[in-house]
PDB file of C-alpha atoms in Angstrom:
ATOM      1  CA  MET A   1      -2.827   8.692  13.926  1.00 74.00           C
ATOM      2  CA  LEU A   2      -3.512   8.149  10.180  1.00 82.00           C
ATOM      3  CA  SER A   3      -6.228   9.954   8.625  1.00 83.00           C
ATOM      4  CA  THR A   4      -8.850   8.104   7.463  1.00 88.00           C
ATOM      5  CA  LYS A   5     -10.816   9.938   5.680  1.00 94.00           C
ATOM      6  CA  PRO A   6     -10.353  10.128   1.688  1.00 96.00           C
ATOM      7  CA  GLY A   7      -6.740  11.922   0.848  1.00 97.00           C
ATOM      8  CA  PRO A   8      -5.087  12.779  -2.479  1.00 98.00           C
ATOM      9  CA  ILE A   9      -3.739   9.920  -4.348  1.00 98.00           C
ATOM     10  CA  GLY A  10       0.630   9.868  -4.031  1.00 98.00           C
ATOM     11  CA  VAL A  11       2.726  10.972  -6.396  1.00 98.00           C
ATOM     12  CA  PHE A  12       6.022  10.565  -5.546  1.00 97.00           C
ATOM     13  CA  ASP A  13       9.431  11.109  -7.629  1.00 95.00           C
ATOM     14  CA  SER A  14      13.187  11.784  -6.505  1.00 91.00           C
ATOM     15  CA  GLY A  15      12.369  14.829  -8.999  1.00 86.00           C
ATOM     16  CA  TYR A  16      10.910  16.208 -11.519  1.00 89.00           C
ATOM     17  CA  GLY A  17      10.265  13.001 -13.792  1.00 87.00           C
ATOM     18  CA  GLY A  18       7.676  12.217 -12.386  1.00 92.00           C
ATOM     19  CA  LEU A  19       5.423  15.134 -12.643  1.00 93.00           C
ATOM     20  CA  THR A  20       5.101  12.773 -16.605  1.00 90.00           C
ATOM     21  CA  ILE A  21       3.492  10.059 -14.928  1.00 93.00           C
ATOM     22  CA  LEU A  22       1.719  12.353 -12.924  1.00 95.00           C
ATOM     23  CA  HIS A  23       0.528  14.368 -16.482  1.00 92.00           C
ATOM     24  CA  GLY A  24      -0.917  11.233 -17.275  1.00 92.00           C
ATOM     25  CA  ILE A  25      -3.021  10.365 -14.698  1.00 95.00           C
ATOM     26  CA  ARG A  26      -4.569  13.821 -15.228  1.00 95.00           C
ATOM     27  CA  GLN A  27      -5.094  13.331 -18.551  1.00 93.00           C
ATOM     28  CA  LEU A  28      -7.149   9.461 -18.155  1.00 95.00           C
ATOM     29  CA  LEU A  29      -8.654  10.533 -14.554  1.00 97.00           C
ATOM     30  CA  PRO A  30      -8.871  14.183 -13.308  1.00 96.00           C
ATOM     31  CA  GLU A  31     -12.204  14.044 -10.941  1.00 97.00           C
ATOM     32  CA  TYR A  32      -9.572  12.741  -8.618  1.00 98.00           C
ATOM     33  CA  ASP A  33      -6.836  15.220  -5.879  1.00 98.00           C
ATOM     34  CA  TYR A  34      -2.968  14.523  -6.667  1.00 98.00           C
ATOM     35  CA  LEU A  35      -0.293  15.575  -4.339  1.00 98.00           C
ATOM     36  CA  TYR A  36       3.264  14.918  -5.877  1.00 97.00           C
ATOM     37  CA  LEU A  37       6.431  14.911  -3.497  1.00 97.00           C
ATOM     38  CA  GLY A  38      10.159  15.886  -5.442  1.00 96.00           C
ATOM     39  CA  ASP A  39      13.019  15.206  -3.388  1.00 95.00           C
ATOM     40  CA  ASN A  40      14.259  17.267  -5.239  1.00 92.00           C
ATOM     41  CA  ALA A  41      17.283  18.157  -3.173  1.00 92.00           C
ATOM     42  CA  ARG A  42      18.563  14.810  -2.651  1.00 92.00           C
ATOM     43  CA  THR A  43      17.975  14.163  -6.653  1.00 86.00           C
ATOM     44  CA  PRO A  44      19.517  12.127  -9.114  1.00 83.00           C
ATOM     45  CA  TYR A  45      18.343   8.734  -6.674  1.00 85.00           C
ATOM     46  CA  GLY A  46      19.971   6.492 -10.225  1.00 81.00           C
ATOM     47  CA  PRO A  47      23.374   6.205  -8.748  1.00 83.00           C
ATOM     48  CA  ARG A  48      22.921   5.445  -4.902  1.00 88.00           C
ATOM     49  CA  SER A  49      22.446   2.154  -3.300  1.00 89.00           C
ATOM     50  CA  PHE A  50      19.449   0.331  -2.672  1.00 90.00           C
ATOM     51  CA  ASP A  51      19.594   1.165   1.050  1.00 95.00           C
ATOM     52  CA  VAL A  52      20.184   4.930   0.800  1.00 95.00           C
ATOM     53  CA  VAL A  53      16.808   5.035  -2.349  1.00 94.00           C
ATOM     54  CA  TYR A  54      14.547   2.492   0.439  1.00 96.00           C
ATOM     55  CA  GLU A  55      15.378   4.833   3.022  1.00 97.00           C
ATOM     56  CA  PHE A  56      14.744   8.318   1.244  1.00 97.00           C
ATOM     57  CA  THR A  57      11.679   6.450  -0.077  1.00 97.00           C
ATOM     58  CA  ARG A  58      10.989   5.198   2.547  1.00 97.00           C
ATOM     59  CA  GLN A  59      10.168   9.194   4.289  1.00 97.00           C
ATOM     60  CA  ALA A  60       8.456  10.070   1.484  1.00 97.00           C
ATOM     61  CA  VAL A  61       5.817   7.763   1.465  1.00 98.00           C
ATOM     62  CA  GLU A  62       5.148   7.441   5.011  1.00 96.00           C
ATOM     63  CA  ARG A  63       5.643  11.432   4.923  1.00 97.00           C
ATOM     64  CA  LEU A  64       2.456  11.556   2.259  1.00 97.00           C
ATOM     65  CA  PHE A  65      -0.155   9.182   4.509  1.00 97.00           C
ATOM     66  CA  GLU A  66       1.041  11.330   7.318  1.00 96.00           C
ATOM     67  CA  MET A  67      -0.790  13.758   5.143  1.00 96.00           C
ATOM     68  CA  GLY A  68      -3.835  12.610   4.057  1.00 97.00           C
ATOM     69  CA  CYS A  69      -2.944   9.936   1.277  1.00 98.00           C
ATOM     70  CA  HIS A  70      -4.153   6.301   1.092  1.00 97.00           C
ATOM     71  CA  LEU A  71      -2.420   5.589  -2.142  1.00 98.00           C
ATOM     72  CA  VAL A  72       0.731   6.672  -2.898  1.00 98.00           C
ATOM     73  CA  ILE A  73       2.345   5.715  -6.461  1.00 97.00           C
ATOM     74  CA  LEU A  74       6.107   6.299  -6.318  1.00 96.00           C
ATOM     75  CA  GLY A  75       6.389   7.895  -9.730  1.00 94.00           C
ATOM     76  CA  CYS A  76      10.447   7.081 -10.179  1.00 92.00           C
ATOM     77  CA  ASN A  77      11.519   3.862 -11.725  1.00 90.00           C
ATOM     78  CA  THR A  78      13.933   3.785  -9.129  1.00 90.00           C
ATOM     79  CA  ALA A  79      12.046   3.658  -6.643  1.00 93.00           C
ATOM     80  CA  SER A  80      10.233   0.986  -7.962  1.00 93.00           C
ATOM     81  CA  ALA A  81      13.273  -0.970  -8.658  1.00 90.00           C
ATOM     82  CA  LYS A  82      15.346  -0.929  -6.092  1.00 90.00           C
ATOM     83  CA  ALA A  83      13.006   0.317  -2.842  1.00 94.00           C
ATOM     84  CA  LEU A  84       8.725  -0.670  -3.475  1.00 95.00           C
ATOM     85  CA  ARG A  85       8.829  -4.012  -2.394  1.00 94.00           C
ATOM     86  CA  SER A  86      10.706  -4.171   0.301  1.00 96.00           C
ATOM     87  CA  ILE A  87       8.263  -0.531   1.780  1.00 97.00           C
ATOM     88  CA  GLN A  88       5.114  -3.633   0.502  1.00 96.00           C
ATOM     89  CA  GLN A  89       6.412  -6.087   2.558  1.00 96.00           C
ATOM     90  CA  ASN A  90       7.746  -4.423   5.798  1.00 96.00           C
ATOM     91  CA  ASP A  91       6.970  -1.438   6.135  1.00 97.00           C
ATOM     92  CA  LEU A  92       2.595  -1.600   5.068  1.00 96.00           C
ATOM     93  CA  PRO A  93       2.106  -4.156   7.463  1.00 95.00           C
ATOM     94  CA  LEU A  94       3.977  -1.689  10.117  1.00 94.00           C
ATOM     95  CA  TRP A  95       2.178   1.504   8.928  1.00 95.00           C
ATOM     96  CA  ASP A  96      -1.283   0.865   8.090  1.00 94.00           C
ATOM     97  CA  PRO A  97      -2.170  -2.929   5.784  1.00 94.00           C
ATOM     98  CA  GLU A  98      -4.894  -0.903   3.775  1.00 94.00           C
ATOM     99  CA  ARG A  99      -3.374   1.816   2.744  1.00 96.00           C
ATOM    100  CA  ARG A 100      -1.706   1.026  -0.942  1.00 97.00           C
ATOM    101  CA  VAL A 101       2.083   2.128  -2.269  1.00 98.00           C
ATOM    102  CA  LEU A 102       2.356   1.332  -6.287  1.00 97.00           C
ATOM    103  CA  GLY A 103       5.000   2.002  -8.943  1.00 95.00           C
ATOM    104  CA  VAL A 104       5.552   2.246 -12.253  1.00 94.00           C
ATOM    105  CA  ILE A 105       7.202  -0.562 -13.887  1.00 93.00           C
ATOM    106  CA  ARG A 106       5.347  -3.954 -13.679  1.00 93.00           C
ATOM    107  CA  PRO A 107       2.353  -1.796 -15.324  1.00 94.00           C
ATOM    108  CA  THR A 108       4.224  -1.297 -18.590  1.00 93.00           C
ATOM    109  CA  ALA A 109       5.956  -5.013 -17.852  1.00 94.00           C
ATOM    110  CA  GLU A 110       1.802  -6.584 -17.622  1.00 94.00           C
ATOM    111  CA  VAL A 111       1.612  -4.055 -21.634  1.00 94.00           C
ATOM    112  CA  ILE A 112       4.886  -5.236 -23.645  1.00 96.00           C
ATOM    113  CA  GLY A 113       3.486  -8.415 -24.912  1.00 95.00           C
ATOM    114  CA  SER A 114       1.059  -6.832 -26.797  1.00 95.00           C
ATOM    115  CA  LEU A 115       3.337  -4.337 -27.749  1.00 95.00           C
ATOM    116  CA  THR A 116       6.198  -6.194 -29.581  1.00 97.00           C
ATOM    117  CA  GLN A 117       6.418  -9.042 -33.039  1.00 96.00           C
ATOM    118  CA  THR A 118       9.530  -9.948 -32.359  1.00 98.00           C
ATOM    119  CA  ARG A 119       9.392 -11.073 -29.213  1.00 98.00           C
ATOM    120  CA  HIS A 120      12.504  -8.716 -28.183  1.00 98.00           C
ATOM    121  CA  VAL A 121      12.227  -5.286 -26.311  1.00 98.00           C
ATOM    122  CA  GLY A 122      14.384  -2.507 -25.431  1.00 98.00           C
ATOM    123  CA  ILE A 123      15.089  -1.200 -22.246  1.00 97.00           C
ATOM    124  CA  LEU A 124      17.016   2.462 -21.621  1.00 97.00           C
ATOM    125  CA  ALA A 125      16.705   3.368 -18.038  1.00 94.00           C
ATOM    126  CA  THR A 126      19.049   5.460 -15.197  1.00 89.00           C
ATOM    127  CA  GLU A 127      22.395   3.151 -14.402  1.00 88.00           C
ATOM    128  CA  GLY A 128      20.188   2.501 -10.615  1.00 85.00           C
ATOM    129  CA  THR A 129      17.427   0.699 -12.760  1.00 89.00           C
ATOM    130  CA  ILE A 130      19.966  -1.335 -15.151  1.00 92.00           C
ATOM    131  CA  LYS A 131      21.703  -2.421 -12.854  1.00 90.00           C
ATOM    132  CA  SER A 132      18.487  -3.728 -10.560  1.00 89.00           C
ATOM    133  CA  GLU A 133      16.742  -5.526 -13.485  1.00 93.00           C
ATOM    134  CA  SER A 134      13.634  -5.332 -12.544  1.00 92.00           C
ATOM    135  CA  TYR A 135      12.314  -4.660 -16.141  1.00 94.00           C
ATOM    136  CA  ASN A 136      14.538  -7.480 -16.832  1.00 95.00           C
ATOM    137  CA  LEU A 137      12.083 -10.029 -14.425  1.00 94.00           C
ATOM    138  CA  GLU A 138       9.248  -8.397 -14.524  1.00 95.00           C
ATOM    139  CA  ILE A 139       8.776  -9.174 -18.519  1.00 97.00           C
ATOM    140  CA  GLN A 140      10.320 -12.377 -17.509  1.00 95.00           C
ATOM    141  CA  LYS A 141       6.938 -12.954 -14.683  1.00 95.00           C
ATOM    142  CA  LEU A 142       4.419 -12.364 -17.255  1.00 96.00           C
ATOM    143  CA  PHE A 143       6.379 -13.526 -20.451  1.00 98.00           C
ATOM    144  CA  PRO A 144       9.326 -15.982 -20.411  1.00 97.00           C
ATOM    145  CA  ASP A 145       9.567 -15.948 -24.108  1.00 97.00           C
ATOM    146  CA  ILE A 146      10.597 -12.027 -24.632  1.00 98.00           C
ATOM    147  CA  THR A 147      14.370 -11.408 -24.848  1.00 97.00           C
ATOM    148  CA  VAL A 148      14.833  -7.865 -23.090  1.00 97.00           C
ATOM    149  CA  SER A 149      17.619  -5.972 -23.297  1.00 97.00           C
ATOM    150  CA  GLY A 150      19.313  -2.850 -21.454  1.00 97.00           C
ATOM    151  CA  VAL A 151      21.018  -0.067 -21.493  1.00 97.00           C
ATOM    152  CA  ALA A 152      21.782   2.778 -19.121  1.00 96.00           C
ATOM    153  CA  CYS A 153      21.730   6.395 -20.784  1.00 95.00           C
ATOM    154  CA  PRO A 154      23.506   8.462 -17.601  1.00 89.00           C
ATOM    155  CA  PHE A 155      23.502  12.025 -19.391  1.00 90.00           C
ATOM    156  CA  TRP A 156      19.318  12.205 -20.575  1.00 93.00           C
ATOM    157  CA  VAL A 157      18.289  13.181 -16.887  1.00 89.00           C
ATOM    158  CA  PRO A 158      20.435  15.931 -16.641  1.00 88.00           C
ATOM    159  CA  LEU A 159      19.508  17.242 -20.763  1.00 91.00           C
ATOM    160  CA  VAL A 160      15.679  17.412 -19.783  1.00 88.00           C
ATOM    161  CA  GLU A 161      16.536  19.349 -16.014  1.00 82.00           C
ATOM    162  CA  TYR A 162      18.526  21.136 -17.978  1.00 84.00           C
ATOM    163  CA  ASN A 163      16.546  22.192 -20.459  1.00 85.00           C
ATOM    164  CA  GLU A 164      18.661  20.805 -23.013  1.00 91.00           C
ATOM    165  CA  ALA A 165      16.307  18.346 -24.430  1.00 89.00           C
ATOM    166  CA  ASP A 166      16.109  20.150 -27.427  1.00 90.00           C
ATOM    167  CA  SER A 167      19.371  21.265 -27.976  1.00 92.00           C
ATOM    168  CA  PRO A 168      21.592  19.832 -30.762  1.00 91.00           C
ATOM    169  CA  GLY A 169      24.227  18.951 -28.121  1.00 90.00           C
ATOM    170  CA  ALA A 170      21.528  16.830 -27.261  1.00 95.00           C
ATOM    171  CA  ASP A 171      21.625  14.322 -30.523  1.00 96.00           C
ATOM    172  CA  TYR A 172      25.453  13.219 -29.727  1.00 96.00           C
ATOM    173  CA  PHE A 173      23.987  11.398 -26.101  1.00 96.00           C
ATOM    174  CA  VAL A 174      21.149   9.910 -27.352  1.00 97.00           C
ATOM    175  CA  LYS A 175      22.327   9.243 -30.199  1.00 97.00           C
ATOM    176  CA  LYS A 176      24.867   7.018 -28.778  1.00 97.00           C
ATOM    177  CA  ARG A 177      22.658   5.025 -27.025  1.00 97.00           C
ATOM    178  CA  ILE A 178      20.164   3.889 -29.650  1.00 98.00           C
ATOM    179  CA  ASP A 179      22.364   2.754 -31.721  1.00 98.00           C
ATOM    180  CA  GLN A 180      24.495   0.875 -28.645  1.00 98.00           C
ATOM    181  CA  ILE A 181      20.831  -1.120 -27.781  1.00 98.00           C
ATOM    182  CA  MET A 182      19.935  -1.995 -31.351  1.00 98.00           C
ATOM    183  CA  HIS A 183      23.806  -3.273 -31.462  1.00 98.00           C
ATOM    184  CA  LEU A 184      22.767  -5.673 -28.542  1.00 97.00           C
ATOM    185  CA  ASP A 185      19.978  -6.855 -30.161  1.00 98.00           C
ATOM    186  CA  PRO A 186      19.145  -5.627 -33.798  1.00 97.00           C
ATOM    187  CA  GLN A 187      15.685  -7.381 -33.489  1.00 98.00           C
ATOM    188  CA  ILE A 188      14.001  -5.407 -30.802  1.00 98.00           C
ATOM    189  CA  ASP A 189      11.210  -3.876 -31.745  1.00 97.00           C
ATOM    190  CA  ALA A 190       9.231  -2.001 -29.000  1.00 97.00           C
ATOM    191  CA  LEU A 191      11.931   0.235 -26.754  1.00 97.00           C
ATOM    192  CA  ILE A 192      10.333   1.034 -22.607  1.00 96.00           C
ATOM    193  CA  LEU A 193      11.657   3.964 -21.739  1.00 95.00           C
ATOM    194  CA  GLY A 194      12.253   2.544 -18.226  1.00 93.00           C
ATOM    195  CA  CYS A 195      12.458   6.677 -16.799  1.00 91.00           C
ATOM    196  CA  THR A 196       9.940   9.620 -16.678  1.00 90.00           C
ATOM    197  CA  HIS A 197      12.126  12.087 -18.065  1.00 90.00           C
ATOM    198  CA  TYR A 198      13.375  10.799 -20.849  1.00 93.00           C
ATOM    199  CA  PRO A 199       9.939  11.417 -23.445  1.00 91.00           C
ATOM    200  CA  LEU A 200      11.096  14.541 -23.530  1.00 91.00           C
ATOM    201  CA  LEU A 201      13.389  13.815 -25.671  1.00 95.00           C
ATOM    202  CA  MET A 202      10.989  11.698 -27.992  1.00 94.00           C
ATOM    203  CA  PRO A 203      11.596  14.718 -30.857  1.00 94.00           C
ATOM    204  CA  LYS A 204      15.812  13.412 -30.825  1.00 96.00           C
ATOM    205  CA  ILE A 205      13.927   9.415 -30.176  1.00 97.00           C
ATOM    206  CA  LEU A 206      11.767   9.441 -33.428  1.00 96.00           C
ATOM    207  CA  LYS A 207      14.717  10.490 -34.822  1.00 96.00           C
ATOM    208  CA  TYR A 208      17.381   8.147 -34.226  1.00 97.00           C
ATOM    209  CA  LEU A 209      15.258   5.193 -33.804  1.00 96.00           C
ATOM    210  CA  PRO A 210      14.760   2.455 -36.980  1.00 95.00           C
ATOM    211  CA  ALA A 211      12.529   2.330 -38.398  1.00 94.00           C
ATOM    212  CA  GLY A 212       9.138  -0.148 -37.426  1.00 94.00           C
ATOM    213  CA  VAL A 213      10.505   0.797 -32.654  1.00 97.00           C
ATOM    214  CA  ARG A 214       7.851   1.286 -31.618  1.00 96.00           C
ATOM    215  CA  VAL A 215       8.301   3.600 -28.491  1.00 96.00           C
ATOM    216  CA  VAL A 216       6.428   2.948 -24.780  1.00 92.00           C
ATOM    217  CA  PRO A 217       6.569   5.314 -22.114  1.00 86.00           C
ATOM    218  CA  GLN A 218       4.774   4.799 -19.549  1.00 87.00           C
ATOM    219  CA  GLY A 219       2.356   7.845 -18.344  1.00 86.00           C
ATOM    220  CA  GLU A 220      -0.935   6.379 -20.879  1.00 86.00           C
ATOM    221  CA  TYR A 221       0.558   2.608 -19.651  1.00 91.00           C
ATOM    222  CA  VAL A 222       0.119   3.909 -15.790  1.00 93.00           C
ATOM    223  CA  ALA A 223      -3.126   5.866 -16.104  1.00 94.00           C
ATOM    224  CA  GLU A 224      -4.682   2.295 -17.757  1.00 94.00           C
ATOM    225  CA  SER A 225      -3.466   0.619 -15.362  1.00 94.00           C
ATOM    226  CA  LEU A 226      -4.192   2.703 -12.284  1.00 96.00           C
ATOM    227  CA  LYS A 227      -7.879   2.887 -13.641  1.00 96.00           C
ATOM    228  CA  SER A 228      -7.910  -0.624 -13.871  1.00 95.00           C
ATOM    229  CA  TYR A 229      -6.577  -0.983 -10.665  1.00 96.00           C
ATOM    230  CA  PHE A 230      -9.499   1.032  -8.725  1.00 97.00           C
ATOM    231  CA  LYS A 231     -12.002  -1.373 -10.970  1.00 96.00           C
ATOM    232  CA  ARG A 232     -10.814  -4.049  -9.205  1.00 97.00           C
ATOM    233  CA  ASN A 233      -9.737  -2.334  -5.873  1.00 96.00           C
ATOM    234  CA  THR A 234     -13.148  -0.677  -4.680  1.00 96.00           C
ATOM    235  CA  ALA A 235     -12.666  -0.544  -1.344  1.00 95.00           C
ATOM    236  CA  ILE A 236      -9.327   2.126  -2.295  1.00 96.00           C
ATOM    237  CA  GLU A 237      -9.932   4.410  -5.038  1.00 97.00           C
ATOM    238  CA  GLN A 238     -13.384   4.502  -2.690  1.00 96.00           C
ATOM    239  CA  LYS A 239      -9.947   5.865  -0.207  1.00 97.00           C
ATOM    240  CA  CYS A 240      -9.513   8.560  -3.207  1.00 98.00           C
ATOM    241  CA  SER A 241     -11.800  12.414  -2.871  1.00 97.00           C
ATOM    242  CA  LYS A 242     -12.623  13.761  -5.908  1.00 97.00           C
ATOM    243  CA  ASN A 243     -11.675  17.297  -6.102  1.00 97.00           C
ATOM    244  CA  HIS A 244      -9.983  17.520  -9.407  1.00 96.00           C
ATOM    245  CA  SER A 245      -6.747  19.262  -7.199  1.00 95.00           C
ATOM    246  CA  VAL A 246      -3.873  18.861  -7.616  1.00 96.00           C
ATOM    247  CA  ARG A 247      -1.071  20.149  -4.656  1.00 96.00           C
ATOM    248  CA  TYR A 248       3.264  20.559  -5.460  1.00 97.00           C
ATOM    249  CA  LEU A 249       5.569  20.210  -2.727  1.00 97.00           C
ATOM    250  CA  THR A 250       9.159  19.598  -3.069  1.00 97.00           C
ATOM    251  CA  THR A 251      12.438  19.479  -0.634  1.00 96.00           C
ATOM    252  CA  GLU A 252      14.477  21.836  -2.605  1.00 93.00           C
ATOM    253  CA  ASN A 253      13.919  25.417  -4.035  1.00 92.00           C
ATOM    254  CA  PRO A 254      10.215  26.350  -4.077  1.00 94.00           C
ATOM    255  CA  ASP A 255      11.637  28.712  -7.629  1.00 92.00           C
ATOM    256  CA  LYS A 256      13.417  26.034  -8.507  1.00 90.00           C
ATOM    257  CA  PHE A 257      10.745  23.791  -8.961  1.00 92.00           C
ATOM    258  CA  LYS A 258       8.105  26.207 -11.317  1.00 91.00           C
ATOM    259  CA  GLU A 259      10.555  26.816 -13.409  1.00 87.00           C
ATOM    260  CA  GLN A 260      11.395  23.103 -13.840  1.00 85.00           C
ATOM    261  CA  ALA A 261       7.769  21.949 -13.914  1.00 89.00           C
ATOM    262  CA  GLN A 262       6.939  24.106 -16.897  1.00 84.00           C
ATOM    263  CA  ILE A 263       9.558  22.145 -19.161  1.00 82.00           C
ATOM    264  CA  PHE A 264       7.038  18.698 -17.506  1.00 84.00           C
ATOM    265  CA  LEU A 265       3.693  19.942 -17.440  1.00 87.00           C
ATOM    266  CA  HIS A 266       3.735  23.279 -19.723  1.00 80.00           C
ATOM    267  CA  GLU A 267       1.370  25.405 -17.696  1.00 82.00           C
ATOM    268  CA  PRO A 268       2.863  27.503 -14.237  1.00 84.00           C
ATOM    269  CA  VAL A 269       1.456  25.831 -10.254  1.00 91.00           C
ATOM    270  CA  GLU A 270       1.959  26.815  -6.928  1.00 91.00           C
ATOM    271  CA  VAL A 271       4.549  24.930  -5.108  1.00 95.00           C
ATOM    272  CA  GLU A 272       5.418  23.974  -1.694  1.00 95.00           C
ATOM    273  CA  ASN A 273       8.672  23.213   0.740  1.00 96.00           C
ATOM    274  CA  ILE A 274       8.713  19.924   2.637  1.00 95.00           C
ATOM    275  CA  THR A 275      12.072  18.621   4.421  1.00 94.00           C
ATOM    276  CA  LEU A 276      12.066  14.912   4.683  1.00 94.00           C
ATOM    277  CA  GLY A 277      14.579  12.557   6.381  1.00 79.00           C
TER     278      GLY A 277
END
């Protein structure tokens, strides 16, 4: 039986990137309680099949619900692309139709119309997110006049997780993908970072991006979208507890998570181990 008492807002990611989403939300909505779950033992999700990503994400969401969350945010583009809709349509009605699962793709798609003048938008993301075409579909649904081009950046996540984002070696991989997407469509004037790790490469991205192209990281837009969502959905907002607390869970070694979390949050964290599946 799932608890009916108010509980924390769950934030799930396959690894550490969702910490950039959590950080953005906490900056705007600090009064709430948060429960972050990283499936670090099974990351990366990007190259995995739809079925596997759905199953892993489903296990994580169910666990967060069992731990008292009424709302879970998939702070992971791959999970949002490959699992969100199935969970919303197939699982929520069985678990509890009053609970909610939200993703990070739609909030970014909703704002992009106001951020592009040329109506040409680029997406840099993992292979899984690009192949799913989730951004293309969401943006086209809202703004049929926008042309969307996407490029997968397979080495960007390891660069961040191995703390190489500032290294000279990162320049090669960042420049290569920036050049590729701008060659694909030179009219792009807004570039969505469709992976939550990528904001940590921002200095290098800005270094190689042509002047006049706007970079769109997700954290602030997801936070604004959540704030707006709460105004429209007061029943779910009231089920989110408010004690300014945050807990971190990982399926991997907690010490390793602590070390990595420093890269993303620049603050020490306490971490608990959890098993999924």
